[in-house]
Amino acid sequence: MSGVPTHWYNIAVDLPKPLPPPMDPYEGESRIALLNRIMPSELLHQEFTSLMYVPIPDEVREIYMRLGRPTPLRRARGLEKLIGNGVKIYYKFEGALPGGSHKLNTAVPQVYYASKDGAKEVATETGAGQWGLAVSIAAALIGIKAVVFMTKSSYLSKRQRVMFMRTYGAMVYPSPSEVTKYGVEAVKANPNHPGSLGLAISEAIDYVLQGEGRRYIPGSVLEFVLMHQTVIGQEAINQIPEEPDLVVGCVGGGSNFAGLTYPFIGAKLRGEGFEKTRFLAVESKAAPKLTQGRYEYDFPDSGGLLPMIRMLTLGHNYVPPPSHAAGLRYHGAAPSLSLLVKEGVVETRAYTQEEALEAGVLFARSEGIIPAPESSHAIRAVIDEARRMPKGSVILFNLSGHGLLDPDAYEKVNAS
Ligand SMILES: *Cc1c(COP(=O)(O)O)cnc(C)c1O
């Protein structure tokens, strides 16, 4: 018994309403047909599966263990003392994984399934670099090459992450690059193009189409990404000694939130426990799709190359203002999470990065861990909620990452 789950949990089977499937837009080429050409076949299969529990391949499970799963579940006694009203706070520490975030939980199976398809390379996009770093680590362990298109502005400002990706053996291109037609066109139109996530996705897809033995793997809101993360919540259910009254996570596309909460929510929806547990999804005011978005079919990528999905969205052309919580600067939320919000199963809250980082500093000083700016949004909600809850209440939250690769975020806090 290692404590690492043997299956991923698929919430689609327990949702109060059927999950609206991905769709092609009315005009243009079929995006679903394109995905079939470029993505690992098993991942597409998982996107539409009706299995409740999908087996984790032994090789993937073994890598999870080598990387440090199960991750620790800890009691935040320092933070509890600071709040001082007898509310108990537990957190799952995904920052304990190499790379410092939960993203490896899906990078490992995605790279694994690419290798099972016979691929020699995986290509992907990355904004701030957390996803690119996770893919680089997974590709190194599985023994294939990672090619990462990183938005140029981040490539120039986040040198440490570029260097670490290269240390793991990845090929990292600033996007726009010179190796795809989209990159070349973008630079022709604007020699100082700063790059965008949408452009980086287009470049990664074009790179895959140009050669043999290449697969594209997405870091974004597809349902299989959320499903891979459910190892977090299944472990937490085994580790936590008491039933939580409130479970909290931050939301970029929804994967770390879903990873922690879905196993709890599924049990609640099936009437198998956690009847009184509330679930709170916390977003950034820079990208407030949960609190202000519209529920409609939209593209998950700003380039419109991927199939449309029904979700809470600010529109795929929405450009969030700059924020240190780069992982939360995303225009939409995964279809299953959007549906759970619409149905009132999941509550929502938005904070500014200043509000979040202030809570991040309190957490660092009371627990000893510098949290990722993204995770600090969850911590802010935990503190605000705890203050209003009666003595003896229990809160669980996801510390999705540490902030040791985000010195610029804390530099700003310390200057103010
Ligand atoms: C990427 C990231 C997020 C946001 O992405 P989700 O898919 O919503 O989980 C949150 N926290 C950290 C540390 C991240 O790296």
mmCIF file of C-alpha atoms and ligand atoms in Angstrom, residues 100-103 130-131 219-221 225-226 229 250-258 326-328 372-375 399-402, ligand 1:
data_model
loop_
_atom_site.group_PDB
_atom_site.id
_atom_site.type_symbol
_atom_site.label_atom_id
_atom_site.label_comp_id
_atom_site.label_asym_id
_atom_site.label_seq_id
_atom_site.Cartn_x
_atom_site.Cartn_y
_atom_site.Cartn_z
ATOM 1 C CA GLY A 100 7.018 23.116 -7.553
ATOM 2 C CA SER A 101 3.409 22.668 -8.686
ATOM 3 C CA HIS A 102 0.639 20.153 -9.347
ATOM 4 C CA LYS A 103 1.185 20.267 -13.120
ATOM 5 C CA GLN A 130 5.135 26.147 -14.882
ATOM 6 C CA TRP A 131 3.526 23.908 -17.483
ATOM 7 C CA GLY A 219 -1.740 22.396 -20.572
ATOM 8 C CA SER A 220 -5.231 23.841 -20.541
ATOM 9 C CA VAL A 221 -8.819 23.114 -19.569
ATOM 10 C CA VAL A 225 -6.325 17.240 -17.539
ATOM 11 C CA LEU A 226 -8.708 17.691 -14.594
ATOM 12 C CA GLN A 229 -5.314 15.735 -11.096
ATOM 13 C CA CYS A 250 -7.620 28.591 -6.824
ATOM 14 C CA VAL A 251 -8.713 28.481 -10.466
ATOM 15 C CA GLY A 252 -6.782 29.227 -13.639
ATOM 16 C CA GLY A 253 -8.399 26.700 -15.968
ATOM 17 C CA GLY A 254 -9.624 24.600 -13.060
ATOM 18 C CA SER A 255 -7.239 21.649 -12.832
ATOM 19 C CA ASN A 256 -5.808 21.938 -9.303
ATOM 20 C CA PHE A 257 -9.221 22.930 -7.923
ATOM 21 C CA ALA A 258 -10.878 19.947 -9.605
ATOM 22 C CA ALA A 326 0.188 34.186 -14.320
ATOM 23 C CA GLY A 327 -1.384 30.754 -13.919
ATOM 24 C CA LEU A 328 -4.735 32.412 -13.162
ATOM 25 C CA ALA A 372 2.848 30.442 -5.329
ATOM 26 C CA PRO A 373 1.012 33.709 -6.112
ATOM 27 C CA GLU A 374 -1.776 31.559 -7.626
ATOM 28 C CA SER A 375 -2.169 29.497 -4.445
ATOM 29 C CA LEU A 399 -1.465 24.657 -1.879
ATOM 30 C CA SER A 400 -1.034 24.130 -5.622
ATOM 31 C CA GLY A 401 2.571 25.299 -5.668
ATOM 32 C CA HIS A 402 5.411 27.034 -3.864
HETATM 33 C C1 LIG B 1 -0.896 26.670 -13.402
HETATM 34 C C2 LIG B 1 -1.116 26.884 -11.961
HETATM 35 C C3 LIG B 1 -2.395 27.176 -11.428
HETATM 36 C C4 LIG B 1 -3.625 27.375 -12.263
HETATM 37 O O1 LIG B 1 -3.994 26.346 -13.118
HETATM 38 P P1 LIG B 1 -5.204 25.344 -12.815
HETATM 39 O O2 LIG B 1 -5.329 24.549 -14.057
HETATM 40 O O3 LIG B 1 -6.431 26.184 -12.559
HETATM 41 O O4 LIG B 1 -4.827 24.554 -11.637
HETATM 42 C C5 LIG B 1 -2.527 27.291 -10.050
HETATM 43 N N1 LIG B 1 -1.461 27.172 -9.227
HETATM 44 C C6 LIG B 1 -0.217 26.908 -9.693
HETATM 45 C C7 LIG B 1 0.909 26.773 -8.724
HETATM 46 C C8 LIG B 1 -0.001 26.759 -11.076
HETATM 47 O O5 LIG B 1 1.243 26.493 -11.534
#
